[in-house]
PDB file of C-alpha atoms and ligand atoms in Angstrom:
ATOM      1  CA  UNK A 267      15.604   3.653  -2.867  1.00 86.00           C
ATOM      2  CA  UNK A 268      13.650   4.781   0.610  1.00 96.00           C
ATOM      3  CA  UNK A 269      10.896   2.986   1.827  1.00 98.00           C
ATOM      4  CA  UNK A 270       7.315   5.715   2.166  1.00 98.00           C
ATOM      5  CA  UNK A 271       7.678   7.508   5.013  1.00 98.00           C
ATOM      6  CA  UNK A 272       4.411   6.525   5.986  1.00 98.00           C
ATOM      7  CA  UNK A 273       5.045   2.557   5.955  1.00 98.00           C
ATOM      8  CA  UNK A 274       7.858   3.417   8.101  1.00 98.00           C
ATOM      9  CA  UNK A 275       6.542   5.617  10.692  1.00 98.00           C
ATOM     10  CA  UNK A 276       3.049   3.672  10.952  1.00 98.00           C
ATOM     11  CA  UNK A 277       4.860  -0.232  10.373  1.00 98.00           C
ATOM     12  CA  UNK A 278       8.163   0.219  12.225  1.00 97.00           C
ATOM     13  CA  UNK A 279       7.365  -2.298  15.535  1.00 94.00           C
ATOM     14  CA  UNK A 280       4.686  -4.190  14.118  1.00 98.00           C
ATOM     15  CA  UNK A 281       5.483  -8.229  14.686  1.00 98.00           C
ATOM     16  CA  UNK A 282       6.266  -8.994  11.607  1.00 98.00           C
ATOM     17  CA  UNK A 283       4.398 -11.879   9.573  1.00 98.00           C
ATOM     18  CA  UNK A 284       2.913 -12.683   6.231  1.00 98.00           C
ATOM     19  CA  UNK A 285       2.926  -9.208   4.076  1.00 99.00           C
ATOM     20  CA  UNK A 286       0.762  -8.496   0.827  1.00 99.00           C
ATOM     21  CA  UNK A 287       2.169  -5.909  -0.885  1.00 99.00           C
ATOM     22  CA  UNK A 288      -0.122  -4.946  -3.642  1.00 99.00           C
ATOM     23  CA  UNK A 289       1.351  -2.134  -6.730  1.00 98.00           C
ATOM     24  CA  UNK A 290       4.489  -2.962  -5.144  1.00 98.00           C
ATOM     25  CA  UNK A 291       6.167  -0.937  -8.127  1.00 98.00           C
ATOM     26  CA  UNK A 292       9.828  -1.411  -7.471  1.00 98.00           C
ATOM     27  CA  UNK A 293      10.033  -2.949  -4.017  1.00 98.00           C
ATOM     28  CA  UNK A 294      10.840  -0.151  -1.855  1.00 98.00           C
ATOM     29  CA  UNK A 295       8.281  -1.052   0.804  1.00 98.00           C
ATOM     30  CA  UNK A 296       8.472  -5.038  -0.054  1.00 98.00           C
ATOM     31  CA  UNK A 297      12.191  -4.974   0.812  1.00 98.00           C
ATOM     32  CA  UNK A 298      12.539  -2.547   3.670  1.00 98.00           C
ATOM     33  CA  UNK A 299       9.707  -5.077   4.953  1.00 98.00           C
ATOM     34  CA  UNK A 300      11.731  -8.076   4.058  1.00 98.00           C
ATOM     35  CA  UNK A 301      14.488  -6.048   5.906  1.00 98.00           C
ATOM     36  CA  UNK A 302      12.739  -5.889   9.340  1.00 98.00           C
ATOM     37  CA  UNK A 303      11.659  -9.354   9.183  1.00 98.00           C
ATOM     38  CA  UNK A 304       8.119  -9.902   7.126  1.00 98.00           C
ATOM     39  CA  UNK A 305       7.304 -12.510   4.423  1.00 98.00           C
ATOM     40  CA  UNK A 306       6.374 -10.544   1.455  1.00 98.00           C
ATOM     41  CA  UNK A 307       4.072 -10.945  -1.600  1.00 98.00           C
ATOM     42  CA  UNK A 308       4.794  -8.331  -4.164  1.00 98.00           C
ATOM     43  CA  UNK A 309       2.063  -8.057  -6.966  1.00 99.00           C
ATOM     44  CA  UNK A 310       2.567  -5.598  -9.692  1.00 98.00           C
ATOM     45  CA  UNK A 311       1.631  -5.981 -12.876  1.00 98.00           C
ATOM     46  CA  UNK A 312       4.572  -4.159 -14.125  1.00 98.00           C
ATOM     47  CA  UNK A 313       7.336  -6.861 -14.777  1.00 98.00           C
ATOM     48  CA  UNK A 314      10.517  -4.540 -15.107  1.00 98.00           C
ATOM     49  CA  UNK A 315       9.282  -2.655 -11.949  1.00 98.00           C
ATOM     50  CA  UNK A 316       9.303  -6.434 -10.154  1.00 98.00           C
ATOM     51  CA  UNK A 317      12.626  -6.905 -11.252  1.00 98.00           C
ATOM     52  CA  UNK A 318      14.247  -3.584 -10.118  1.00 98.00           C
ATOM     53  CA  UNK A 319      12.523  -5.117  -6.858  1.00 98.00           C
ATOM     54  CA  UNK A 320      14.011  -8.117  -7.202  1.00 98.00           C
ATOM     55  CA  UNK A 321      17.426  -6.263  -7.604  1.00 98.00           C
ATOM     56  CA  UNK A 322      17.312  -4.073  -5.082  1.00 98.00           C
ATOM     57  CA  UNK A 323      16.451  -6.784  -2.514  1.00 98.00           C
ATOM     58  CA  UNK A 324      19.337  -8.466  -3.764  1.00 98.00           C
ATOM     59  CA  UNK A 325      21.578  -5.473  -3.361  1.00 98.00           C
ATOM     60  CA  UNK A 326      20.057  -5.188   0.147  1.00 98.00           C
ATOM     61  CA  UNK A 327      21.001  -9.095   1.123  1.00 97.00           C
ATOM     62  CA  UNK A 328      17.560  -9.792   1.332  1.00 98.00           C
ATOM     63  CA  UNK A 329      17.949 -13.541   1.763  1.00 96.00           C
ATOM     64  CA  UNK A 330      16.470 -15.126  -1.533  1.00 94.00           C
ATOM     65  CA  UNK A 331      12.762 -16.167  -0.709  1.00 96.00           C
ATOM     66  CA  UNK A 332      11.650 -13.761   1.717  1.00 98.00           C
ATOM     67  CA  UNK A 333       9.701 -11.888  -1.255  1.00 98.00           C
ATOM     68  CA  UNK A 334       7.618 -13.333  -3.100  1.00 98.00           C
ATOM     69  CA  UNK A 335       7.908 -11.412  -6.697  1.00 98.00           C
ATOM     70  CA  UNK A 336       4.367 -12.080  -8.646  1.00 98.00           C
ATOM     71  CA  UNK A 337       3.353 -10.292 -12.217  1.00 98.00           C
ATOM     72  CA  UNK A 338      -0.705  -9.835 -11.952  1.00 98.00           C
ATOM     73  CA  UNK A 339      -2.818  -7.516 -12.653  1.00 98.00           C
ATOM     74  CA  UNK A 340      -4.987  -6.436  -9.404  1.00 98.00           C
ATOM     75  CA  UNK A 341      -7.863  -6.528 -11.868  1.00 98.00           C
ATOM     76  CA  UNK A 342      -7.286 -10.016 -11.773  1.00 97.00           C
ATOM     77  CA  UNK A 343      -5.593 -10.802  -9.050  1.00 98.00           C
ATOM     78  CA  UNK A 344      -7.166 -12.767  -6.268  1.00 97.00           C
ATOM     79  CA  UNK A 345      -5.125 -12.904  -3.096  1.00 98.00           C
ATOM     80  CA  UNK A 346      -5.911 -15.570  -0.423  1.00 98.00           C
ATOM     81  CA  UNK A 347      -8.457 -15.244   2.160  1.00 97.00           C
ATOM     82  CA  UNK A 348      -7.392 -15.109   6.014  1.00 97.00           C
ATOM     83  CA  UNK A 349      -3.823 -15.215   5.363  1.00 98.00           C
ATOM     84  CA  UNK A 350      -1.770 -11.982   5.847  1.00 98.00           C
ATOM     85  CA  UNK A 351      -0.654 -10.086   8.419  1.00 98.00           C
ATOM     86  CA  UNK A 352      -0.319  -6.681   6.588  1.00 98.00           C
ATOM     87  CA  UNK A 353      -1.880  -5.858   3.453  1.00 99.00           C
ATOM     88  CA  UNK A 354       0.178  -2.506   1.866  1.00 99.00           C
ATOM     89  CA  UNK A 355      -1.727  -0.660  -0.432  1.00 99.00           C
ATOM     90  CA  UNK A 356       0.836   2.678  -1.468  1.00 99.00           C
ATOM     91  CA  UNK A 357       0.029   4.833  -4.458  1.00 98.00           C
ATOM     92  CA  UNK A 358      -2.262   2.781  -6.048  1.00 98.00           C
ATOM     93  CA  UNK A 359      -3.988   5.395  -8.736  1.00 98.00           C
ATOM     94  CA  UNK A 360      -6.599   3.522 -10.129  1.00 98.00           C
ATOM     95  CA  UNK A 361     -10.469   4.121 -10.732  1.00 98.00           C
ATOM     96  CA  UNK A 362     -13.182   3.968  -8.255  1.00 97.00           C
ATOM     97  CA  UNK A 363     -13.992   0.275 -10.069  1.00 98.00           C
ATOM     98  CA  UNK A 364     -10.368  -1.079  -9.488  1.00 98.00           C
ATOM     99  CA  UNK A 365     -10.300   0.465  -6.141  1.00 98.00           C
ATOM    100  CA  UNK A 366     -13.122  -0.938  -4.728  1.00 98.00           C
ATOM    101  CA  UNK A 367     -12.098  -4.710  -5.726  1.00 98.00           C
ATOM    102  CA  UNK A 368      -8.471  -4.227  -4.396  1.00 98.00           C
ATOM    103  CA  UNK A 369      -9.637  -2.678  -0.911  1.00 98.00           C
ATOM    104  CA  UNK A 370     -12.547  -5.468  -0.671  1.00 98.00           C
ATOM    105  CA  UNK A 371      -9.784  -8.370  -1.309  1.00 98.00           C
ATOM    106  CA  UNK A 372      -7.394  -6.801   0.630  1.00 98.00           C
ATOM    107  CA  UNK A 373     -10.053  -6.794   3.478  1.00 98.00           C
ATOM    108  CA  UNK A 374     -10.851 -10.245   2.727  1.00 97.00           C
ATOM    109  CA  UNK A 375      -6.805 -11.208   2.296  1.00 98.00           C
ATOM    110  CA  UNK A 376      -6.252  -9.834   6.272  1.00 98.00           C
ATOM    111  CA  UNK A 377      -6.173 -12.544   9.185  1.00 98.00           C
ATOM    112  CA  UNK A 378      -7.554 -11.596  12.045  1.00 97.00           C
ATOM    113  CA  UNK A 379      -5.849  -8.949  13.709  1.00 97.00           C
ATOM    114  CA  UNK A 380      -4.273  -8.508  10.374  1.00 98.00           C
ATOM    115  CA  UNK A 381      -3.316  -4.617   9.494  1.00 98.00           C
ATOM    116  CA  UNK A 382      -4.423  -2.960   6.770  1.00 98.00           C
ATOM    117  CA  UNK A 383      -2.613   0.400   5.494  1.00 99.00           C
ATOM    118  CA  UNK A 384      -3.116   2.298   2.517  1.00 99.00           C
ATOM    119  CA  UNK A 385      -1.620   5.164   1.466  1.00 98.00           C
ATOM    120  CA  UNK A 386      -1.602   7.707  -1.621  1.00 98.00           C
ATOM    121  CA  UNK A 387      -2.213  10.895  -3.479  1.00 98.00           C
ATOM    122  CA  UNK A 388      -5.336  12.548  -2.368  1.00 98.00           C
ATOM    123  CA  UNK A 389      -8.011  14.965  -3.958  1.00 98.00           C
ATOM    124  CA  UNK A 390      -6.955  17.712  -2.133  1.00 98.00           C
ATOM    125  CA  UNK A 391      -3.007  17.587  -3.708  1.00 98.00           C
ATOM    126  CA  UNK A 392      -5.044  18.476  -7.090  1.00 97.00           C
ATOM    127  CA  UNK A 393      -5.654  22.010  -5.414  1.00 96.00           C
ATOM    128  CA  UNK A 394      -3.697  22.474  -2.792  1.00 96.00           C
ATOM    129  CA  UNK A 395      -0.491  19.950  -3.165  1.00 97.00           C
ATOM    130  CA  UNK A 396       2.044  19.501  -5.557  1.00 96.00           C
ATOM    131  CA  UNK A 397       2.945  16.302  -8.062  1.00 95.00           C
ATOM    132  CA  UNK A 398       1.333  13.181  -8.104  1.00 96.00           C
ATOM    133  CA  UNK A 399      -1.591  12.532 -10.860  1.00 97.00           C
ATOM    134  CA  UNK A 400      -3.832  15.167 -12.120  1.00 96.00           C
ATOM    135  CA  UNK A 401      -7.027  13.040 -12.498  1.00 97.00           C
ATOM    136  CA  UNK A 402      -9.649  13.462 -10.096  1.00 98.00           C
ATOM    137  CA  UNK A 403     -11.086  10.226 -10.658  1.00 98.00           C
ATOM    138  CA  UNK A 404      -7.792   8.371  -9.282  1.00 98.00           C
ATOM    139  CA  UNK A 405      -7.081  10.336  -6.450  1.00 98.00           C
ATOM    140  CA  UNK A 406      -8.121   9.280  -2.840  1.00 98.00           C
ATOM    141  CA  UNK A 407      -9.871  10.915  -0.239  1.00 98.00           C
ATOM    142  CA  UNK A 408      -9.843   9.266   3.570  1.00 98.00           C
ATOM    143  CA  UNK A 409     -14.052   8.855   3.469  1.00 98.00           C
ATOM    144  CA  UNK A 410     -13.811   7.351  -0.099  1.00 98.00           C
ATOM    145  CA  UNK A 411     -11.867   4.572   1.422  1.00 98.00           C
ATOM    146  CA  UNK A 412     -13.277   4.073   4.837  1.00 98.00           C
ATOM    147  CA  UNK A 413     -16.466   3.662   2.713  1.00 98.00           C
ATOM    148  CA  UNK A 414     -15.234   0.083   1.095  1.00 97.00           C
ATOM    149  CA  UNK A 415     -13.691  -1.457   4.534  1.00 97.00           C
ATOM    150  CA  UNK A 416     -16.737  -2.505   6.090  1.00 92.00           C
ATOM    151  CA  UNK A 417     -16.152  -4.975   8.708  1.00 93.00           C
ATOM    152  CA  UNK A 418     -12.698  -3.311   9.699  1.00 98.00           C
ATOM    153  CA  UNK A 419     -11.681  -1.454  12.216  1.00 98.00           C
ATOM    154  CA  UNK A 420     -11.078   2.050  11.268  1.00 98.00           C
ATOM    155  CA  UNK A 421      -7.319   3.314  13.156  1.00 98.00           C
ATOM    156  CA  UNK A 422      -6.114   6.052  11.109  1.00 98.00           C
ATOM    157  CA  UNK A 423      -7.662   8.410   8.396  1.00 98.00           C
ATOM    158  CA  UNK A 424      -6.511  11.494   7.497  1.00 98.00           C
ATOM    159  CA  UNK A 425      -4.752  13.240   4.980  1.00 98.00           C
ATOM    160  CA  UNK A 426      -1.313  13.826   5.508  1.00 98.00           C
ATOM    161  CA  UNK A 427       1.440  15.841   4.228  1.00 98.00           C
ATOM    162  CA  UNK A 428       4.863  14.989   3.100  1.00 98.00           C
ATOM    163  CA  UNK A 429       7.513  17.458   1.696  1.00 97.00           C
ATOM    164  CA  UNK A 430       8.640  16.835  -1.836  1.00 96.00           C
ATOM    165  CA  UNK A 431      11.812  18.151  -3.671  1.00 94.00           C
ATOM    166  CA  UNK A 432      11.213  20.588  -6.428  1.00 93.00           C
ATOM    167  CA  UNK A 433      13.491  23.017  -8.759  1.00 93.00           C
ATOM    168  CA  UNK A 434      12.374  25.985  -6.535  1.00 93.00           C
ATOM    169  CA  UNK A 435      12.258  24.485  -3.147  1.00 96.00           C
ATOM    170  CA  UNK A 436      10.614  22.065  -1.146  1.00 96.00           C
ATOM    171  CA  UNK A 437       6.561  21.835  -1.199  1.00 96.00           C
ATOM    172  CA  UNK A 438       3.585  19.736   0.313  1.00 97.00           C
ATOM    173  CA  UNK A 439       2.491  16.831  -1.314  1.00 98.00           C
ATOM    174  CA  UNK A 440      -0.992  15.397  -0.071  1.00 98.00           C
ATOM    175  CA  UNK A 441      -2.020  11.953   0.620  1.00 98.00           C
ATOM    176  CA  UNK A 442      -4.571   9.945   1.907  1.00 98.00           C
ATOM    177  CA  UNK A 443      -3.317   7.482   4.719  1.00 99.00           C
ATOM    178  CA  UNK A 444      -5.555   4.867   6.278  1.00 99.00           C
ATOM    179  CA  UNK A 445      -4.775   2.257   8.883  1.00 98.00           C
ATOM    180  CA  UNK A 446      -7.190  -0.204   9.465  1.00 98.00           C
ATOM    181  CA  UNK A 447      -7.175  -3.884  10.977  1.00 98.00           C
ATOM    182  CA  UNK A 448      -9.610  -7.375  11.388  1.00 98.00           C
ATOM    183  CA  UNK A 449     -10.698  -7.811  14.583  1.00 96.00           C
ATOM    184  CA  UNK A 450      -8.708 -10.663  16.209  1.00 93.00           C
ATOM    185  CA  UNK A 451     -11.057 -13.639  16.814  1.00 83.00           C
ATOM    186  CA  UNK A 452     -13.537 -11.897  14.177  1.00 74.00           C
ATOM    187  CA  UNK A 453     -15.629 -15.194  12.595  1.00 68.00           C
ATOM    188  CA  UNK A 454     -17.145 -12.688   9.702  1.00 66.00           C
ATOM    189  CA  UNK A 455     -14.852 -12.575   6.440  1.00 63.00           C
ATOM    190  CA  UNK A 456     -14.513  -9.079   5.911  1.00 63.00           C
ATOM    191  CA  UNK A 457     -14.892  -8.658   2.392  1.00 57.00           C
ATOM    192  CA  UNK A 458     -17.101 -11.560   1.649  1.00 51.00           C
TER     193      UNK A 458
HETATM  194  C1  SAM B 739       3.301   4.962  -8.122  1.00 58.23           C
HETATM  195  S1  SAM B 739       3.675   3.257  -8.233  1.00 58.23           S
HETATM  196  C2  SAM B 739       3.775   2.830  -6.500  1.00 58.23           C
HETATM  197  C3  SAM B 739       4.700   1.678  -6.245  1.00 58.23           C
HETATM  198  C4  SAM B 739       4.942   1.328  -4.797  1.00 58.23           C
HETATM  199  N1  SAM B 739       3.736   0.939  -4.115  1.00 58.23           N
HETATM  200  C5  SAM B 739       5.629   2.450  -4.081  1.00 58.23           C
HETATM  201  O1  SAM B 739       5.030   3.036  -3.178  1.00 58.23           O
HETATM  202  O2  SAM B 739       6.774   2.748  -4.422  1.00 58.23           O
HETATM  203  C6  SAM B 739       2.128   2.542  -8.722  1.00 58.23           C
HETATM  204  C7  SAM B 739       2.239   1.088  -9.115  1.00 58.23           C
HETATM  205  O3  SAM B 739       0.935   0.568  -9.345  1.00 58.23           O
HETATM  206  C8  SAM B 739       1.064  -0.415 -10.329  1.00 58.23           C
HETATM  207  N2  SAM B 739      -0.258  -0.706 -10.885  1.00 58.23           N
HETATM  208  C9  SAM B 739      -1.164   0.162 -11.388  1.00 58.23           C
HETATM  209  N3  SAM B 739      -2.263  -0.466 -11.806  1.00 58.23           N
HETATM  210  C10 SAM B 739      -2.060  -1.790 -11.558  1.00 58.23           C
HETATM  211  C11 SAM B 739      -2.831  -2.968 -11.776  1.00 58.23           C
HETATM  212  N4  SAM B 739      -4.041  -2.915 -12.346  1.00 58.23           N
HETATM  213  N5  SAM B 739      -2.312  -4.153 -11.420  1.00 58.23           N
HETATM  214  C12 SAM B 739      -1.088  -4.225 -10.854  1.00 58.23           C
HETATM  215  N6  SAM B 739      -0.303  -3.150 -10.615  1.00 58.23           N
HETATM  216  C13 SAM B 739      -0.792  -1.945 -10.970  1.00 58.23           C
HETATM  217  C14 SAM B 739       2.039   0.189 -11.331  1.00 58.23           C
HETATM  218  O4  SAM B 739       2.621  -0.778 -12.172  1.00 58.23           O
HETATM  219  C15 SAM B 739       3.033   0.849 -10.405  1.00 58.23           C
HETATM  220  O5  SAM B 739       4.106   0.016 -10.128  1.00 58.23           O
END
């Protein structure tokens, strides 16, 4: 299973260090970032989808340890303050409610000079995009997020376009990709 092309092209380089992978689904992005060197926490609340993770690092001689595998629900889920290097958010469909507690304790999970990079289906694949969900309501758009990542520093966001296989040919899927990061040496806790 491939890593997002997105946590490739935008992570690929980046020192690696503590990693919070939250909706890590099946591990594809935990265990290509195991691969080039990060400790990962994977939080999904999905327990088979952790354990196809699990497997897959496995299969991948991802040395045992170097993800974290934990069952939560990001309702719940509290992650802790200051500590990670990279907080992964990718294709996370919730509602605004969810959304705005996972981006606030991801902000609030980051160390400074901690990245922050979130990707997923945005509003505009609805109309103009193919696949993905068909429900306004969980669908991203760059300002939505921007909007609950006060105290960051705003890199990347746009929407972006990937190409996605389909029975008559390839087509554009839409997503949402921010990059964002804590100021090294910020005192503030974003998020607080
Ligand atoms: C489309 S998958 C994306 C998985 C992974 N990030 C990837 O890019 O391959 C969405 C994931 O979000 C997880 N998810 C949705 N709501 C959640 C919640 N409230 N708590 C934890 N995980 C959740 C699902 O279980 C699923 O694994």
């Amino acid at each position: 299973m491939h890593p997002s092309q997105f946590v490739t092209a935008e992570l690929d380089g980046l020192t690696p260090g503590r990693a919070l992978d939250l909706a890590a689904g099946e591990g594809r992005n935990s265990v290509w970032l195991a691969e080039h060197g990060w400790a990962v926490t994977a939080v999904d609340f999905s327990r088979v989808g952790l354990a196809k993770g699990r497997n897959l690092a496995a299969a991948r001689g991802v040395p045992d340890g170097r993800v974290e595998w934990v069952v939560a629900d990001l309702a719940d889920y509290i992650p802790a303050r200051d500590t990670f290097d990279l907080v992964l958010i990718a294709y996370l469909q919730v509602g605004a409610g969810l959304r705005a507690r996972v981006l606030s304790a991801s902000a609030a999970a980051l160390a400074p000079g901690g990245t922050l990079l979130l990707v997923g289906h945005d509003l505009a694949n609805l109309t103009e995009g193919t696949g993905g969900p068909r429900y306004p309501e969980v669908l991203y758009t760059p300002e939505a997020v921007t909007a609950e990542l006060g105290g960051l520093r705003i890199l990347r966001a746009e929407r972006v376009r990937r190409t996605v296989p389909r029975p008559d040919g390839p087509a554009p899927a839409i997503d949402t990709l921010v990059r964002a990061e804590r100021p090294a040496g910020d005192p503030d806790q974003p998020g607080a």
